[in-house]
Coordinates of C-alpha atoms in Angstrom, one line a residue:
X1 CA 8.1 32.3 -4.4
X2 CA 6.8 34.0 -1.5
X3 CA 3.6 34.9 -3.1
X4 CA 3.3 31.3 -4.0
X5 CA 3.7 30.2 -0.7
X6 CA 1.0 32.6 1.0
X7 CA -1.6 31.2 -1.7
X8 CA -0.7 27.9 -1.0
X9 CA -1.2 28.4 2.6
X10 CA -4.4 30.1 1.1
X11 CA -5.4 26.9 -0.8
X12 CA -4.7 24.4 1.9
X13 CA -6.8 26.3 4.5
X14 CA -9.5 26.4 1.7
X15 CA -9.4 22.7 1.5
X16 CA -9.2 21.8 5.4
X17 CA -12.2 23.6 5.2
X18 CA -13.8 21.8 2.4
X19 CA -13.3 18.6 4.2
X20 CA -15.5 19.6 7.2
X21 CA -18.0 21.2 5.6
X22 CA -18.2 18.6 2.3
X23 CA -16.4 15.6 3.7
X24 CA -17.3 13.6 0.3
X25 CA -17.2 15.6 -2.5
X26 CA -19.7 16.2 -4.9
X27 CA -18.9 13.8 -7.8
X28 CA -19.0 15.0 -11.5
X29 CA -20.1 12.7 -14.0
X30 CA -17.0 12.1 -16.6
X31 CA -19.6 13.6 -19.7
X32 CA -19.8 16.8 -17.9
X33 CA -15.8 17.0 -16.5
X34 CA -14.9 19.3 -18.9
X35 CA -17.4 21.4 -18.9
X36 CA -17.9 21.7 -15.1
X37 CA -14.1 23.3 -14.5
X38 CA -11.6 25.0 -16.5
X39 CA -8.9 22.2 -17.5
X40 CA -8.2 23.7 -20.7
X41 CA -4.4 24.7 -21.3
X42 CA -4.1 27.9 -24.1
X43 CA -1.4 29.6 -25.2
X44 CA -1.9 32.8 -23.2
X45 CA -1.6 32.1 -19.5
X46 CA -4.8 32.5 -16.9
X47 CA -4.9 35.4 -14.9
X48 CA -4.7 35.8 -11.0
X49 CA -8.1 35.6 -10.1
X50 CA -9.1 32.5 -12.7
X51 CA -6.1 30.2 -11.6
X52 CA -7.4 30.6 -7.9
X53 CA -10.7 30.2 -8.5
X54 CA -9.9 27.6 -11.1
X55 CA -8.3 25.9 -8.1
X56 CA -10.2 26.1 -5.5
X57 CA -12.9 24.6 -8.1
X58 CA -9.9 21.5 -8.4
X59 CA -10.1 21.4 -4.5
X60 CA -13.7 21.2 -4.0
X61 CA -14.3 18.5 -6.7
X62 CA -11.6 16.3 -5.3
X63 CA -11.5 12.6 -3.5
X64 CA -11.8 13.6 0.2
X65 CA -9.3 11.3 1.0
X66 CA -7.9 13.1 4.3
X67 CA -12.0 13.1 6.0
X68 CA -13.6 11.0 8.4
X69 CA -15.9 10.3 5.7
X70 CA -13.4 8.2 3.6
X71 CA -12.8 4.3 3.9
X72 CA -12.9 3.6 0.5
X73 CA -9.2 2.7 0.1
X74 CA -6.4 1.0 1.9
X75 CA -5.3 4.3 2.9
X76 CA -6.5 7.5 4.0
X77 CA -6.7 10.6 6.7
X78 CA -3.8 13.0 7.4
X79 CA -0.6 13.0 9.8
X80 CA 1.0 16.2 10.0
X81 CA 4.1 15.7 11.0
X82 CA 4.4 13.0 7.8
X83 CA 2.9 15.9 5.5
X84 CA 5.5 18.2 6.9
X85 CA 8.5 16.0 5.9
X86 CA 6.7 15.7 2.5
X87 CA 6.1 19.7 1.6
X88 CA 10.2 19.8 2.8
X89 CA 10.9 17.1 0.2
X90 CA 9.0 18.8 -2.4
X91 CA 11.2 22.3 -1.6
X92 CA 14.3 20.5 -1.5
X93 CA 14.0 19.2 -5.2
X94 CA 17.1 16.3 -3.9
X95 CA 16.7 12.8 -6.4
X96 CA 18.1 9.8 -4.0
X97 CA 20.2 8.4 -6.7
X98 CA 23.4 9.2 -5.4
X99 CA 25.2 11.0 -2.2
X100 CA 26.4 13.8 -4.2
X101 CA 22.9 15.3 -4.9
X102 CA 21.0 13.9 -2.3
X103 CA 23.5 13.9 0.9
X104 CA 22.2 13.8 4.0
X105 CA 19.2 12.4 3.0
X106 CA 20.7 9.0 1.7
X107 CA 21.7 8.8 5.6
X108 CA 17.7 9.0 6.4
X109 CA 16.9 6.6 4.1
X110 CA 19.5 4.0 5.1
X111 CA 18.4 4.5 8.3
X112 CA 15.2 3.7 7.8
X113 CA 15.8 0.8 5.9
X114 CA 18.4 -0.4 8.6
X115 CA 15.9 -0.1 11.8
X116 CA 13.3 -2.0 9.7
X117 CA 15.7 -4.9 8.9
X118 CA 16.9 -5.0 12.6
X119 CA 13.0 -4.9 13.4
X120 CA 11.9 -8.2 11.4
X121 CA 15.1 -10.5 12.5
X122 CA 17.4 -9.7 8.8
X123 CA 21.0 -10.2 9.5
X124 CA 23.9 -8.1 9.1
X125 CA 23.7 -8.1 5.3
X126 CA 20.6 -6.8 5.3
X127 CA 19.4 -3.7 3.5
X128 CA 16.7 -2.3 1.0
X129 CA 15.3 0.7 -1.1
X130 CA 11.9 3.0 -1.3
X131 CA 9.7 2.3 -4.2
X132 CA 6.9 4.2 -6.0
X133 CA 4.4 1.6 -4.4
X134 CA 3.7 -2.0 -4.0
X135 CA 3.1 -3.4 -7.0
X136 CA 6.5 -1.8 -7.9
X137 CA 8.6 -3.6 -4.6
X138 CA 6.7 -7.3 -6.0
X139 CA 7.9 -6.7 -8.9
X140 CA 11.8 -6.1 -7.4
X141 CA 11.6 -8.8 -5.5
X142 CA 10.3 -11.2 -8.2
X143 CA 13.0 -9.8 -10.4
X144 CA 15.8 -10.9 -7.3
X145 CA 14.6 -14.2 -6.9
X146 CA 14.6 -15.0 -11.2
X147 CA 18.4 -13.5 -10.6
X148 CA 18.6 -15.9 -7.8
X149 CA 17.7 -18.6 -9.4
X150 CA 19.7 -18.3 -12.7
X151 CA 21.6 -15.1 -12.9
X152 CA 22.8 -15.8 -16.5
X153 CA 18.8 -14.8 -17.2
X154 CA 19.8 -11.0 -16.8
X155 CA 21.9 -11.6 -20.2
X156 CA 20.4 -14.9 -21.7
X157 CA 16.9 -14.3 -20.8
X158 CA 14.5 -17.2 -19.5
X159 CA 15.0 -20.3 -21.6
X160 CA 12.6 -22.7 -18.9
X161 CA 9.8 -22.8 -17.2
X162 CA 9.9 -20.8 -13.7
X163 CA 7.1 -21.0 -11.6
X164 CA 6.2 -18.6 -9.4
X165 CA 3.1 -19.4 -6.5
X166 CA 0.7 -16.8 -5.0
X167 CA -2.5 -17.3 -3.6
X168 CA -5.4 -17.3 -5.0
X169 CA -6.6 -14.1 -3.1
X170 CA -3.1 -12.2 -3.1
X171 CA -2.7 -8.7 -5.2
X172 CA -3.0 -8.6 -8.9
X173 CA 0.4 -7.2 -9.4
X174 CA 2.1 -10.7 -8.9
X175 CA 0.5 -12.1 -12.3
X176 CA 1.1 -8.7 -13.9
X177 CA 4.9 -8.8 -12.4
X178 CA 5.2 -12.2 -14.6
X179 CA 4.9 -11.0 -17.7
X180 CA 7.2 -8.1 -16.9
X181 CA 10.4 -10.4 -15.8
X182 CA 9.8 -12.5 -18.9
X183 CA 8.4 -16.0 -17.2
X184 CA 4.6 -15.3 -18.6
X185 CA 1.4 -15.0 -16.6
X186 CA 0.4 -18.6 -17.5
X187 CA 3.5 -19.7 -15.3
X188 CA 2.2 -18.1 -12.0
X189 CA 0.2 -20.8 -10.0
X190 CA -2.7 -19.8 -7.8
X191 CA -2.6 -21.6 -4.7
X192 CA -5.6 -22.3 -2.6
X193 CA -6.8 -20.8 0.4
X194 CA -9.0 -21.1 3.7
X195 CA -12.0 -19.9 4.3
X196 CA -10.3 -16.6 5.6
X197 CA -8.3 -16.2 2.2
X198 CA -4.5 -17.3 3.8
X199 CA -2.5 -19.5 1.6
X200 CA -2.6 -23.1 2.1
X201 CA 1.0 -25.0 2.9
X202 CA -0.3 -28.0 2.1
X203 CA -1.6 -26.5 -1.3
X204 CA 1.9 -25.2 -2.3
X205 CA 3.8 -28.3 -1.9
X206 CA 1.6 -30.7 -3.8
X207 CA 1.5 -27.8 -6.4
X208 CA 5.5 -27.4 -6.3
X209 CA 5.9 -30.9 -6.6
X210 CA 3.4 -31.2 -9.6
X211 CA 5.4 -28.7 -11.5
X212 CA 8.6 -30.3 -10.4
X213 CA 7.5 -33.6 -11.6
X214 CA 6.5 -31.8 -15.5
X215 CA 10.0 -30.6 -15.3
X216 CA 9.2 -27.1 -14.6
X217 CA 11.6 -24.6 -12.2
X218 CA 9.6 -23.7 -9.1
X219 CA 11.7 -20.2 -8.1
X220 CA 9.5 -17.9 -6.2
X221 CA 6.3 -17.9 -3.1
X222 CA 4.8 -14.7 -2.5
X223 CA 2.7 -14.2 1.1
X224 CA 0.6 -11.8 1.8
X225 CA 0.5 -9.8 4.8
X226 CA -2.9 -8.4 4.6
X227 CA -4.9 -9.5 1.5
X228 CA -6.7 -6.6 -0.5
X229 CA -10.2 -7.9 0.2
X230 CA -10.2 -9.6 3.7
X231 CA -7.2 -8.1 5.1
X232 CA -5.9 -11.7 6.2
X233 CA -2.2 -13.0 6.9
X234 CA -0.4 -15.8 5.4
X235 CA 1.5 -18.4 7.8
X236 CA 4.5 -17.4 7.0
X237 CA 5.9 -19.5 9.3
X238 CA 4.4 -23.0 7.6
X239 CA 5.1 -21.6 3.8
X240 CA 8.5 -20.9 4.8
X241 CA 9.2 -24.6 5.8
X242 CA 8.2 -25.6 1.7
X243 CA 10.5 -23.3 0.6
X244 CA 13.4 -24.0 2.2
X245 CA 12.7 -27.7 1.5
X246 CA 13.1 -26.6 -2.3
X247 CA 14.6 -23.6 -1.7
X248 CA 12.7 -21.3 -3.4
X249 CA 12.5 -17.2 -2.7
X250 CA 9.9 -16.4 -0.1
X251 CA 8.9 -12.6 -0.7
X252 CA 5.9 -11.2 2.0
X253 CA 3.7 -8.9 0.1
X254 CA 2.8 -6.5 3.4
X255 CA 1.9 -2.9 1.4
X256 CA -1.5 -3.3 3.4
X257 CA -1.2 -4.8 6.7
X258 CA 3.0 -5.1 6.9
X259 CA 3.1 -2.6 9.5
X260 CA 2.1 -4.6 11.9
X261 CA 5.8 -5.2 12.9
X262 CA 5.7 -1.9 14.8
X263 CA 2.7 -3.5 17.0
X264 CA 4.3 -5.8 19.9
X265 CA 0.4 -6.6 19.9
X266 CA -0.5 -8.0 16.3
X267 CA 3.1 -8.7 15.5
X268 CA 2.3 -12.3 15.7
X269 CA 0.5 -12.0 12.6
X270 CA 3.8 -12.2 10.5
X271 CA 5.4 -14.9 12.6
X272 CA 8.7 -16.5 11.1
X273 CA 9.1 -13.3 8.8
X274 CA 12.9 -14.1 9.4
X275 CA 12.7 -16.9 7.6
X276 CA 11.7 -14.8 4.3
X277 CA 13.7 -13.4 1.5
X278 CA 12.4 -10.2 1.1
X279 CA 9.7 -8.5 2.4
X280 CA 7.5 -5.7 1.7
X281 CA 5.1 -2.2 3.3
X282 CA 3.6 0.4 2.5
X283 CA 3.9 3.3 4.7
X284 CA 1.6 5.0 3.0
X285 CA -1.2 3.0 4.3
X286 CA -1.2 1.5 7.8
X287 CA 1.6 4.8 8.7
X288 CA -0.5 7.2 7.1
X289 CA 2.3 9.0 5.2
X290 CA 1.5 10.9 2.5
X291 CA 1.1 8.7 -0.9
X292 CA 3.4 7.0 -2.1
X293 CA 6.0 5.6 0.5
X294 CA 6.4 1.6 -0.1
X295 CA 9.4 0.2 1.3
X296 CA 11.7 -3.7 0.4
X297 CA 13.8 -5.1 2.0
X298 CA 16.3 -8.3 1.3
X299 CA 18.0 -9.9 3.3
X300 CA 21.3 -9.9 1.5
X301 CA 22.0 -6.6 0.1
X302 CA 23.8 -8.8 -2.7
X303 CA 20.8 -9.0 -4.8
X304 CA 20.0 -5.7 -4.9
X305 CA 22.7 -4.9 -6.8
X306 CA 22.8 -8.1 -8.6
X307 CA 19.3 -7.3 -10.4
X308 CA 19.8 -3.5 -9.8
X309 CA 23.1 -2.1 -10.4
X310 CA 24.8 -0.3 -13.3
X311 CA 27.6 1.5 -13.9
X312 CA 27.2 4.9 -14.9
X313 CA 30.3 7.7 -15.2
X314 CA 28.2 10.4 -15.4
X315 CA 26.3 9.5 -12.5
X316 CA 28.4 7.8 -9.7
X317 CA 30.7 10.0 -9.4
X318 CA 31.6 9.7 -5.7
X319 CA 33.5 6.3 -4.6
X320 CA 31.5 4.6 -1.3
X321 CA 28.5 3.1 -3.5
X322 CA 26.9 2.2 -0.1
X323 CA 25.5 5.7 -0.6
X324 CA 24.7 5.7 -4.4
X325 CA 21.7 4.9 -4.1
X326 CA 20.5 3.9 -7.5
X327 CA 22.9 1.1 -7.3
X328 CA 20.3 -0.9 -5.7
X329 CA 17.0 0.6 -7.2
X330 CA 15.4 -0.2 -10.6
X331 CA 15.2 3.8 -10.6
X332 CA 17.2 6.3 -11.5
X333 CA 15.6 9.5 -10.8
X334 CA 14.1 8.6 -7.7
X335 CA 11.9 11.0 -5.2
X336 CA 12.3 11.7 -2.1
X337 CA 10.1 9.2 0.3
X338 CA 12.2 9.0 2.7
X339 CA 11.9 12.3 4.7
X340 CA 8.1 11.8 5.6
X341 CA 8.1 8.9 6.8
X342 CA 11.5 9.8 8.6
X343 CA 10.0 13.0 10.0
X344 CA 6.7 10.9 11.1
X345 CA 9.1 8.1 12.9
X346 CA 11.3 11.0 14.7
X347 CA 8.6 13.5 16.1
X348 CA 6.3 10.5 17.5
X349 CA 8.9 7.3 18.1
X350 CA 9.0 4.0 17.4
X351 CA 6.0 3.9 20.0
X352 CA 4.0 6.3 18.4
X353 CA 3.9 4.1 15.1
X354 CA 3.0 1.3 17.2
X355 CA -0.1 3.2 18.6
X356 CA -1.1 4.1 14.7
X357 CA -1.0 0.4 14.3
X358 CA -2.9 -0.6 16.9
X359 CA -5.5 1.7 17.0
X360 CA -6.8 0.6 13.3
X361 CA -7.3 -2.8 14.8
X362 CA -9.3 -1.0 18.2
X363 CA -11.6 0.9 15.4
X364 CA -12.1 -2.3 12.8
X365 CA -13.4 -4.2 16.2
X366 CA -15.9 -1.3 17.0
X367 CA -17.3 -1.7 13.9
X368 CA -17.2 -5.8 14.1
X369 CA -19.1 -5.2 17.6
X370 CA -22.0 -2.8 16.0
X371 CA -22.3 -5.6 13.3
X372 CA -22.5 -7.8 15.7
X373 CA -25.4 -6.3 17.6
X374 CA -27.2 -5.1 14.8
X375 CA -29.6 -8.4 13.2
X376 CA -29.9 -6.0 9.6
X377 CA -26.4 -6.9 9.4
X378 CA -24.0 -9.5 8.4
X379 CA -20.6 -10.2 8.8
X380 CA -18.2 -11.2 6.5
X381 CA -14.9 -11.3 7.7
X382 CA -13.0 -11.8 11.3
X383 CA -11.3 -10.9 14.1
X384 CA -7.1 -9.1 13.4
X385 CA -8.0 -7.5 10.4
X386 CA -8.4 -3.7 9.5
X387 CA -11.1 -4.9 6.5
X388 CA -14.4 -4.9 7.7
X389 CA -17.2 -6.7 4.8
X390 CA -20.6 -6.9 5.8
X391 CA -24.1 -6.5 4.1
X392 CA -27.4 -4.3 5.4
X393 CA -30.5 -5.7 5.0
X394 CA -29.9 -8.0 2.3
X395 CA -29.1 -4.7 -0.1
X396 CA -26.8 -5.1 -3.2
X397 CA -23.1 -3.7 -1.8
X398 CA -22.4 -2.5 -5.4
X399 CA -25.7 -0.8 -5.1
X400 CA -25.3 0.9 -1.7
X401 CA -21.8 1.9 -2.0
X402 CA -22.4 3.5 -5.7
X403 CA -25.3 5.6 -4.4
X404 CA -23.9 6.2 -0.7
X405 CA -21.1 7.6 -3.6
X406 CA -23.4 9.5 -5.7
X407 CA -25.1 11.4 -3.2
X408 CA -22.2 12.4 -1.3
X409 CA -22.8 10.8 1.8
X410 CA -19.8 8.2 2.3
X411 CA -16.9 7.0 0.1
X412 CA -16.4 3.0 1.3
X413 CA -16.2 0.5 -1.6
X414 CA -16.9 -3.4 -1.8
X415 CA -15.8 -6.5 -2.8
X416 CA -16.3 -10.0 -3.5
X417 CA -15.0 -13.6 -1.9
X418 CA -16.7 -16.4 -3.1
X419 CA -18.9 -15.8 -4.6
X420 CA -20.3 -13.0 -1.8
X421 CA -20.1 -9.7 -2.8
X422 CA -20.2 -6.8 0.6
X423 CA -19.5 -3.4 1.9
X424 CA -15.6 -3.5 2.6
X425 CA -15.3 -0.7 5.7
X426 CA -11.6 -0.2 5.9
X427 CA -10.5 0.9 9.0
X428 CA -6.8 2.4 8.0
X429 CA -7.3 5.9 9.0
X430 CA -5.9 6.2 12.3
X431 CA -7.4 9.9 13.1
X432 CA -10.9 8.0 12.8
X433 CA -12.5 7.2 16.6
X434 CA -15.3 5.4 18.1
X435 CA -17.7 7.6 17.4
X436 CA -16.7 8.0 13.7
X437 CA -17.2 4.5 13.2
X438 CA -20.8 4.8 15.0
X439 CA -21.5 7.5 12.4
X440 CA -20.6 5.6 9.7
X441 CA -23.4 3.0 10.5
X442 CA -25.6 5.8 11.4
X443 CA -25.0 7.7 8.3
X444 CA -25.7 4.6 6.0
X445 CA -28.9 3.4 7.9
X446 CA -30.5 6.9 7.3
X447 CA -29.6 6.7 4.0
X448 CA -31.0 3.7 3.0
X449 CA -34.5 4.9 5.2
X450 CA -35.1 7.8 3.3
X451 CA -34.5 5.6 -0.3
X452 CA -35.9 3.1 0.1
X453 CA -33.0 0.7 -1.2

């Protein structure tokens, strides 16, 4: 193991390396994969010398998703202190399912859960679990409110028609989720939005009272905290007043921009989060943990193990299921995802998570000001939002980000809103400054000089 350990030390310093000298990898086209690196698996093993050099081969060919260079996702860069708690995790080998094997830790991740519960304005009956990501916590929290609605479904299975209501700029998963819990794609409703992409109240209730008047069973709103594209915030507030007047489960979707209940600044943005069901982050993006770290919350604990819990001899074999803690997870074998984020929280404080926030908003407005300044541009989206779209020049974004891509230069992607398509700079590192941001612009002008785009 020791060994092990010095070459991994080895490998990691290689890549730190990698990622200033080659901050976007050179890509390799999937026809030549195979033969560019040795992936093959034979039945005699690879000596010493290969496996590294195989390795460092994996390293240098990989997504630089930790460099300055990298804005292509809704996460990205490197906190130590989070990595830390997630190379501990890996050595400890615990699986969360129950106090017995995973002791203390259970205590980490209640406590977690707990202070972000206390954070949003959940009550006393409060609680949660950690998920493999956030497709995975809409999908729980769709399951909960079918339960909910009719809990003989868990047995009977759905006999009507439940509607469920998203917007019509909200994350894939929620239509995918439908088929999943059995109530169909065809019986999710897309609900129409303003010109910033947030859900519109008015929208949902003549839409709720359409399928109420067909005789359908409206059950279930999900709001977005940060849309994929546009990164923009659904009144929560105002979509919370329809469904309490038909009392229907409101879940916030925040894996992108939930976080910003650590911000007393941008806060705001999820006003009247109290008043929802269940809500959803991702630490993994706005935090900067290490992938994956997505985190629901309910706010009676009551569903969880109504949709969740199972009893299991074998398994439970310790009596306070408070701490068994695949009672109230659609896992069983579950990872530990606690302890980075735990170890981020501890070493930097509530205030430090509050500065990561922020400063993603400080960096997204530098680079809304250089748009701004600059008449080869144009800007797409708005002010409290971490996505920043614009075009250059009138050039193709599907264009300009593939060959930006292709040769290496920057990893950002794009994406469309109708029916224009841009450059989507996404400002979620929080180890990117002003003068990263400047490069960025810099970096892409030069680019598109010397091509000729």
């Amino acid at each position: 193991m020791q060994d092990d350990l010095k070459l991994f030390t080895e490998l990691v310093e290689f890549l730190i390396s990698e990622e200033a000298n080659q901050p976007v990898a050179i890509p390799i086209d999937t026809n030549k994969l195979y033969d560019s690196i040795d992936l093959e698996l034979r039945d005699e093993p690879t000596v010493d010398d290969a496996f590294v050099g195989t390795l460092k081969d994996i390293i240098k060919s990989t997504p630089k998703t930790a460099s300055k260079a990298f804005f292509n996702q809704l996460f990205g860069g490197r906190i130590s202190k989070s990595t830390l708690g997630d190379l501990l995790a890996v050595m400890l080998n615990n699986s969360m399912y129950t106090y017995k094997v995973a002791g203390v830790h259970v205590g980490i991740e209640k406590t977690i859960l707990q202070n972000i519960c206390d954070r949003i304005g959940y009550g006393s009956l409060s609680d949660g679990t950690i998920a493999p990501g956030g497709s995975m916590c809409n999908y729980m929290a769709m399951l909960m409110a079918r339960d909910a609605f009719d809990a003989s479904i868990r047995n009977e299975g759905v006999s009507g028609k439940l509607i469920a209501y998203t917007s019509d700029t909200s994350h894939y998963s929620v239509t995918k989720n439908a088929s999943f819990v059995g109530i169909g794609r065809h019986q999710v409703r897309s609900v129409k939005t303003n010109a910033k992409g947030e859900m519109l109240a008015e929208a949902l209730e003549l839409q709720i009272q359409e399928d109420i008047a067909k005789g359908y069973h409206p059950f279930f709103v999900n709001a977005t905290a940060g849309t994929t594209v546009l990164g923009a915030f659904d009144d929560v507030e105002q979509l919370s007043k329809v469904c309490k007047t038909h009392n229907l489960w409101l879940h916030l979707d925040g894996a992108y921009c939930g976080s910003v209940i650590f911000s007393n600044r941008y806060k705001h943005l999820v006003n009247g989060i109290e008043f929802t069901n269940s809500f959803s982050l991702n630490a993994h993006k706005m935090l900067g943990t290490p992938l994956g770290c997505s985190i629901i919350v309910t706010q009676d604990k009551k569903h969880l193990y109504q949709s969740f819990s199972n009893d299991a001899e074998y398994l439970y074999q310790t009596d306070d299921d408070a701490f068994n803690l695949g009672k109230t997870s659609l896992q069983c074998g579950r990872r530990n995802d606690a302890l980075k984020l735990w170890t981020l929280w501890k070493s930097v404080g509530t205030k430090g998570l509050e500065h990561i926030v922020d400063h993603q908003f400080y960096v997204a407005e530098v680079a809304r000001t250089y748009i701004k300044s600059n008449s080869d541009y144009t800007l797409y989206s708005f002010d409290d939002s971490i996505s920043v779209c614009f075009n250059y020049k009138g050039i193709s974004a599907k264009t300009l980000c593939t060959k930006l891509y292709e040769h290496s230069k920057l990893m950002v992607g794009y994406g469309t809103f109708r029916g224009n398509t841009f450059v989507r700079l996404v400002t979620i590192n929080t180890q990117v400054e002003e003068k990263d941001i400047i490069l960025f612009f810099k970096v892409l002008e030069d680019f598109v000089d010397s091509k000729d785009l």
